[in-house]
């Protein structure tokens, strides 16, 4: 799982944004996610599609459409997100040679193992709590209004 920092960090940010802003039943639009992250919407669309295909996100169509978590935030680990994103990054267009195969690659495998172990300890719920402890305010749900 050779980590590409940009894609993995953005994927984690997307998942955290949905967990933080959508609440239990709400949805968040791709445009809102992109705006809060300071990214182009078309730049995050491939990641949103990948996360949706994996089941980590659920895509909802319609006027109140957008994205919501595919399962409870306490059940989504950082390792789940990383494995989905890095699965697409695996290519054989890497370096070759004795030093790479005998030294660099085994060392990198050790890093991957350590990273995976740590990422299995952190859920989206943990990240939402970290955001709250950092002073981030979750949006208040819209009040239910109706008329008879």
Coordinates of N, CA and C in Angstrom, one line a residue:
X1 N 0.9 -1.2 0.0 CA 0.0 0.0 0.0 C 0.9 1.2 0.0
X2 N 1.6 1.5 -1.1 CA 2.4 2.7 -1.1 C 1.5 3.9 -1.1
X3 N 1.6 4.6 0.0 CA 0.6 5.7 0.3 C 0.9 6.9 -0.6
X4 N -0.1 7.3 -1.3 CA -0.1 8.6 -2.0 C -0.8 9.6 -1.1
X5 N 0.0 10.4 -0.5 CA -0.5 11.3 0.6 C -1.7 12.2 0.1
X6 N -1.6 12.7 -1.1 CA -2.6 13.6 -1.6 C -4.0 12.9 -1.7
X7 N -4.0 11.8 -2.4 CA -5.3 11.1 -2.6 C -5.9 10.5 -1.3
X8 N -5.0 10.0 -0.4 CA -5.5 9.4 0.8 C -5.9 10.4 1.8
X9 N -5.2 11.5 1.9 CA -5.6 12.6 2.8 C -6.9 13.2 2.3
X10 N -7.1 13.4 1.0 CA -8.3 14.0 0.5 C -9.5 13.0 0.8
X11 N -9.3 11.7 0.6 CA -10.3 10.7 0.8 C -10.7 10.7 2.3
X12 N -9.8 10.8 3.2 CA -10.1 10.9 4.6 C -10.8 12.1 4.9
X13 N -10.4 13.3 4.3 CA -11.1 14.5 4.6 C -12.5 14.5 4.1
X14 N -12.8 13.9 2.9 CA -14.1 13.7 2.4 C -15.0 12.9 3.3
X15 N -14.5 11.8 3.8 CA -15.2 10.9 4.7 C -15.5 11.7 6.0
X16 N -14.5 12.4 6.5 CA -14.7 13.1 7.8 C -15.7 14.2 7.6
X17 N -15.7 14.9 6.4 CA -16.6 16.0 6.1 C -18.0 15.5 6.1
X18 N -18.2 14.3 5.5 CA -19.6 13.7 5.4 C -20.0 13.3 6.8
X19 N -19.1 12.7 7.6 CA -19.5 12.3 9.0 C -19.8 13.5 9.9
X20 N -19.0 14.5 9.7 CA -19.1 15.7 10.6 C -20.4 16.5 10.2
X21 N -20.6 16.8 9.0 CA -21.6 17.7 8.5 C -23.0 17.1 8.2
X22 N -23.0 15.8 7.9 CA -24.3 15.2 7.4 C -25.1 14.7 8.6
X23 N -24.5 14.4 9.7 CA -25.2 13.9 10.9 C -25.6 12.4 10.6
X24 N -26.6 12.0 11.2 CA -27.0 10.5 11.1 C -27.7 10.3 9.8
X25 N -28.6 11.2 9.4 CA -29.4 10.9 8.2 C -29.3 11.8 7.1
X26 N -28.6 12.9 7.3 CA -28.5 13.9 6.2 C -27.6 13.5 5.1
X27 N -27.6 14.4 4.1 CA -26.6 14.2 3.0 C -25.9 15.5 2.8
X28 N -24.7 15.4 2.1 CA -23.9 16.5 1.8 C -23.5 16.5 0.3
X29 N -23.6 17.6 -0.3 CA -23.4 17.7 -1.7 C -21.8 17.7 -2.0
X30 N -21.5 17.3 -3.2 CA -20.0 17.3 -3.6 C -19.6 18.7 -3.6
X31 N -20.4 19.7 -4.0 CA -20.0 21.1 -4.1 C -19.7 21.6 -2.7
X32 N -20.5 21.2 -1.7 CA -20.2 21.7 -0.3 C -18.9 21.1 0.2
X33 N -18.7 19.8 0.0 CA -17.5 19.2 0.4 C -16.3 19.9 -0.2
X34 N -16.3 20.1 -1.5 CA -15.2 20.8 -2.3 C -15.0 22.2 -1.7
X35 N -16.1 22.9 -1.5 CA -15.9 24.3 -1.0 C -15.2 24.4 0.3
X36 N -15.7 23.5 1.3 CA -15.1 23.5 2.6 C -13.6 23.1 2.6
X37 N -13.3 22.2 1.6 CA -11.9 21.7 1.6 C -11.0 22.6 0.7
X38 N -11.6 23.6 0.0 CA -10.8 24.4 -0.9 C -10.3 23.7 -2.1
X39 N -11.1 22.7 -2.6 CA -10.7 21.9 -3.8 C -11.8 22.1 -4.9
X40 N -11.4 21.7 -6.1 CA -12.3 21.8 -7.2 C -13.2 20.5 -7.1
X41 N -14.5 20.8 -7.4 CA -15.4 19.7 -7.3 C -15.1 18.6 -8.3
X42 N -14.7 18.9 -9.5 CA -14.3 17.9 -10.5 C -13.1 17.1 -10.0
X43 N -12.3 17.7 -9.2 CA -11.1 17.0 -8.6 C -11.4 15.9 -7.6
X44 N -12.5 16.1 -6.9 CA -12.9 15.1 -5.9 C -13.9 14.1 -6.4
X45 N -14.5 14.4 -7.5 CA -15.5 13.4 -8.0 C -15.0 12.0 -8.2
X46 N -13.8 11.8 -8.7 CA -13.3 10.4 -8.8 C -13.2 9.7 -7.4
X47 N -12.8 10.4 -6.4 CA -12.7 9.9 -5.1 C -14.1 9.6 -4.5
X48 N -15.0 10.5 -4.7 CA -16.4 10.2 -4.3 C -16.9 9.0 -4.9
X49 N -16.7 8.8 -6.2 CA -17.2 7.6 -6.9 C -16.5 6.3 -6.4
X50 N -15.2 6.4 -6.1 CA -14.5 5.2 -5.6 C -15.0 4.9 -4.2
X51 N -15.2 5.9 -3.4 CA -15.7 5.6 -2.0 C -17.2 5.1 -2.1
X52 N -18.0 5.6 -3.0 CA -19.3 5.1 -3.2 C -19.4 3.7 -3.7
X53 N -18.6 3.4 -4.7 CA -18.5 2.0 -5.2 C -18.1 1.0 -4.1
X54 N -17.3 1.5 -3.2 CA -16.8 0.6 -2.1 C -17.8 0.4 -1.0
X55 N -18.8 1.2 -1.0 CA -19.8 1.1 0.1 C -19.6 2.0 1.3
X56 N -18.4 2.7 1.3 CA -18.1 3.5 2.5 C -19.0 4.8 2.4
X57 N -19.3 5.2 1.2 CA -20.3 6.3 1.1 C -21.5 5.8 0.3
X58 N -22.6 6.5 0.5 CA -23.8 6.1 -0.3 C -24.2 7.4 -1.0
X59 N -24.4 7.3 -2.3 CA -24.8 8.4 -3.2 C -26.3 8.4 -3.3
X60 N -26.9 9.6 -3.0 CA -28.3 9.8 -3.0 C -28.7 10.8 -4.1
X61 N -29.6 10.4 -5.0 CA -30.0 11.3 -6.1 C -31.2 12.1 -5.6
X62 N -31.5 13.2 -6.4 CA -32.7 14.0 -6.1 C -32.3 15.3 -5.6
X63 N -33.4 16.1 -5.3 CA -33.2 17.5 -4.8 C -32.5 17.6 -3.5
X64 N -32.7 16.6 -2.6 CA -32.0 16.6 -1.3 C -30.8 15.6 -1.4
X65 N -30.4 15.3 -2.6 CA -29.3 14.3 -2.8 C -28.0 14.8 -2.3
X66 N -27.0 13.9 -2.4 CA -25.7 14.1 -2.0 C -25.0 12.8 -1.6
X67 N -24.2 12.9 -0.6 CA -23.5 11.7 -0.1 C -23.8 11.6 1.4
X68 N -23.8 10.4 1.9 CA -23.9 10.1 3.3 C -23.1 8.8 3.5
X69 N -22.8 8.6 4.8 CA -22.0 7.4 5.1 C -22.7 6.1 4.8
X70 N -22.0 5.1 4.3 CA -22.5 3.9 4.0 C -22.8 3.0 5.2
X71 N -22.1 3.3 6.3 CA -22.4 2.6 7.5 C -22.0 3.5 8.7
X72 N -22.3 3.1 9.9 CA -22.1 4.0 11.0 C -20.6 4.4 11.1
X73 N -20.4 5.7 11.5 CA -19.0 6.2 11.5 C -18.1 5.5 12.5
X74 N -18.7 4.9 13.5 CA -17.8 4.1 14.4 C -17.3 2.8 13.8
X75 N -18.0 2.4 12.7 CA -17.6 1.1 12.0 C -16.7 1.4 10.8
X76 N -16.3 2.6 10.6 CA -15.5 2.9 9.4 C -14.1 3.3 10.0
X77 N -13.1 2.5 9.7 CA -11.8 2.7 10.2 C -10.9 3.4 9.1
X78 N -9.9 4.1 9.5 CA -9.0 4.7 8.6 C -8.4 3.7 7.6
X79 N -8.2 2.5 8.1 CA -7.6 1.5 7.3 C -8.6 1.1 6.2
X80 N -9.9 1.2 6.4 CA -10.9 0.9 5.4 C -10.8 1.9 4.2
X81 N -10.6 3.1 4.6 CA -10.5 4.2 3.6 C -9.2 4.0 2.8
X82 N -8.1 3.8 3.5 CA -6.8 3.7 2.9 C -6.8 2.5 1.9
X83 N -7.4 1.4 2.3 CA -7.4 0.2 1.5 C -8.2 0.4 0.2
X84 N -9.3 1.1 0.3 CA -10.1 1.4 -0.9 C -9.3 2.3 -1.9
X85 N -8.7 3.4 -1.4 CA -8.0 4.4 -2.2 C -6.7 3.8 -2.8
X86 N -5.9 3.1 -2.0 CA -4.6 2.6 -2.4 C -4.8 1.4 -3.4
X87 N -6.0 0.7 -3.3 CA -6.2 -0.4 -4.2 C -6.1 0.1 -5.7
X88 N -6.6 1.3 -5.9 CA -6.5 1.8 -7.3 C -5.1 2.3 -7.7
X89 N -4.3 2.5 -6.7 CA -2.9 3.1 -7.0 C -1.9 2.0 -7.3
X90 N -2.2 0.8 -7.1 CA -1.2 -0.3 -7.2 C -0.9 -0.5 -8.7
X91 N 0.3 -0.1 -9.1 CA 0.7 -0.3 -10.5 C 2.1 -1.0 -10.4
X92 N 2.5 -1.5 -11.5 CA 3.8 -2.2 -11.6 C 4.8 -1.3 -12.3
X93 N 4.5 0.0 -12.3 CA 5.4 1.0 -13.0 C 6.4 1.5 -12.0
X94 N 6.9 0.7 -11.1 CA 7.8 1.2 -10.1 C 9.3 0.9 -10.4
X95 N 10.1 1.2 -9.5 CA 11.6 0.9 -9.7 C 11.8 -0.6 -9.7
X96 N 13.0 -1.0 -10.3 CA 13.4 -2.4 -10.2 C 14.9 -2.4 -9.8
X97 N 15.5 -3.5 -9.7 CA 16.9 -3.6 -9.3 C 17.1 -4.3 -8.0
X98 N 18.3 -4.7 -7.7 CA 18.6 -5.4 -6.5 C 18.4 -4.6 -5.2
X99 N 18.9 -3.3 -5.2 CA 18.7 -2.5 -4.0 C 17.2 -2.3 -3.7
X100 N 16.5 -2.0 -4.8 CA 15.0 -1.8 -4.5 C 14.4 -3.1 -4.0
X101 N 14.6 -4.2 -4.6 CA 14.0 -5.5 -4.2 C 14.5 -6.0 -2.9
X102 N 15.7 -5.8 -2.6 CA 16.3 -6.4 -1.3 C 16.3 -5.5 -0.1
X103 N 16.2 -4.1 -0.4 CA 16.3 -3.2 0.7 C 15.1 -2.3 0.8
X104 N 14.8 -1.5 -0.2 CA 13.8 -0.5 -0.2 C 12.4 -1.2 0.0
X105 N 12.1 -2.1 -0.9 CA 10.8 -2.8 -0.9 C 10.5 -3.4 0.5
X106 N 11.4 -4.3 1.1 CA 11.1 -4.8 2.4 C 10.9 -3.8 3.5
X107 N 11.7 -2.7 3.4 CA 11.6 -1.6 4.4 C 10.2 -1.0 4.2
X108 N 9.8 -0.7 3.0 CA 8.5 -0.1 2.8 C 7.3 -1.0 3.2
X109 N 7.5 -2.3 3.1 CA 6.5 -3.2 3.5 C 6.3 -3.2 5.1
X110 N 7.5 -3.0 5.8 CA 7.4 -2.8 7.2 C 6.6 -1.5 7.6
X111 N 6.9 -0.4 6.8 CA 6.2 0.8 7.1 C 4.7 0.6 6.8
X112 N 4.3 -0.1 5.7 CA 2.9 -0.3 5.4 C 2.2 -1.1 6.6
X113 N 2.9 -2.1 7.1 CA 2.4 -2.9 8.2 C 2.1 -2.1 9.4
X114 N 3.1 -1.2 9.8 CA 3.0 -0.4 10.9 C 1.8 0.6 10.7
X115 N 1.8 1.2 9.6 CA 0.7 2.2 9.3 C -0.7 1.5 9.3
X116 N -0.8 0.4 8.7 CA -2.0 -0.4 8.8 C -2.5 -0.7 10.2
X117 N -1.6 -1.1 11.0 CA -1.9 -1.4 12.4 C -2.4 -0.2 13.1
X118 N -1.8 1.0 12.9 CA -2.2 2.2 13.6 C -3.6 2.7 13.0
X119 N -3.8 2.6 11.7 CA -5.0 3.0 11.1 C -6.2 2.1 11.5
X120 N -6.0 0.9 11.9 CA -7.0 0.0 12.4 C -7.5 0.4 13.8
X121 N -6.8 1.3 14.4 CA -7.2 1.8 15.8 C -8.0 3.1 15.8
X122 N -8.2 3.7 14.6 CA -8.8 5.0 14.5 C -10.0 4.9 13.6
X123 N -11.2 5.3 14.1 CA -12.4 5.3 13.4 C -12.8 6.7 13.0
X124 N -13.8 6.9 12.1 CA -14.3 8.2 11.7 C -14.9 8.8 13.0
X125 N -15.5 8.0 13.8 CA -16.1 8.6 15.1 C -15.0 9.2 15.9
X126 N -13.8 8.6 16.0 CA -12.7 9.2 16.7 C -12.3 10.6 16.1
X127 N -12.3 10.6 14.7 CA -11.9 11.9 14.1 C -13.0 13.0 14.3
X128 N -14.2 12.6 14.3 CA -15.3 13.6 14.6 C -15.1 14.1 16.0
X129 N -14.8 13.3 17.0 CA -14.6 13.7 18.3 C -13.3 14.6 18.4
X130 N -12.3 14.3 17.6 CA -11.1 15.2 17.6 C -11.5 16.6 17.1
X131 N -12.3 16.6 16.1 CA -12.8 17.9 15.5 C -13.5 18.7 16.5
X132 N -14.4 18.0 17.3 CA -15.2 18.7 18.3 C -14.3 19.2 19.4
X133 N -13.3 18.4 19.8 CA -12.3 18.9 20.8 C -11.5 20.0 20.3
X134 N -11.3 20.1 19.0 CA -10.5 21.2 18.5 C -11.3 22.5 18.3
X135 N -12.6 22.4 18.7 CA -13.4 23.6 18.7 C -14.3 23.7 17.5
X136 N -14.3 22.7 16.6 CA -15.2 22.7 15.4 C -16.6 22.6 15.9
X137 N -17.5 23.3 15.2 CA -18.9 23.2 15.6 C -19.6 22.5 14.5
X138 N -20.4 21.5 14.9 CA -21.2 20.8 13.9 C -22.5 21.6 13.6
X139 N -22.9 21.5 12.4 CA -24.1 22.3 12.0 C -25.4 21.8 12.8
X140 N -26.2 22.7 13.1 CA -27.5 22.3 13.8 C -28.4 21.8 12.7
X141 N -29.1 20.7 13.1 CA -30.1 20.2 12.1 C -31.2 21.2 11.9
X142 N -31.7 21.2 10.6 CA -32.8 22.1 10.3 C -34.0 21.7 11.1
X143 N -34.7 22.7 11.6 CA -35.9 22.3 12.4 C -37.0 21.8 11.4
X144 N -37.8 20.9 12.0 CA -38.9 20.3 11.2 C -40.0 21.3 11.2
X145 N -40.4 21.7 10.0 CA -41.5 22.6 9.8 C -42.6 22.0 9.0
X146 N -43.8 22.2 9.3 CA -44.9 21.7 8.5 C -46.1 22.6 8.7
X147 N -47.0 22.6 7.8 CA -48.2 23.3 8.0 C -49.4 22.4 7.7
X148 N -50.5 22.7 8.3 CA -51.7 21.9 8.1 C -52.7 22.7 7.4

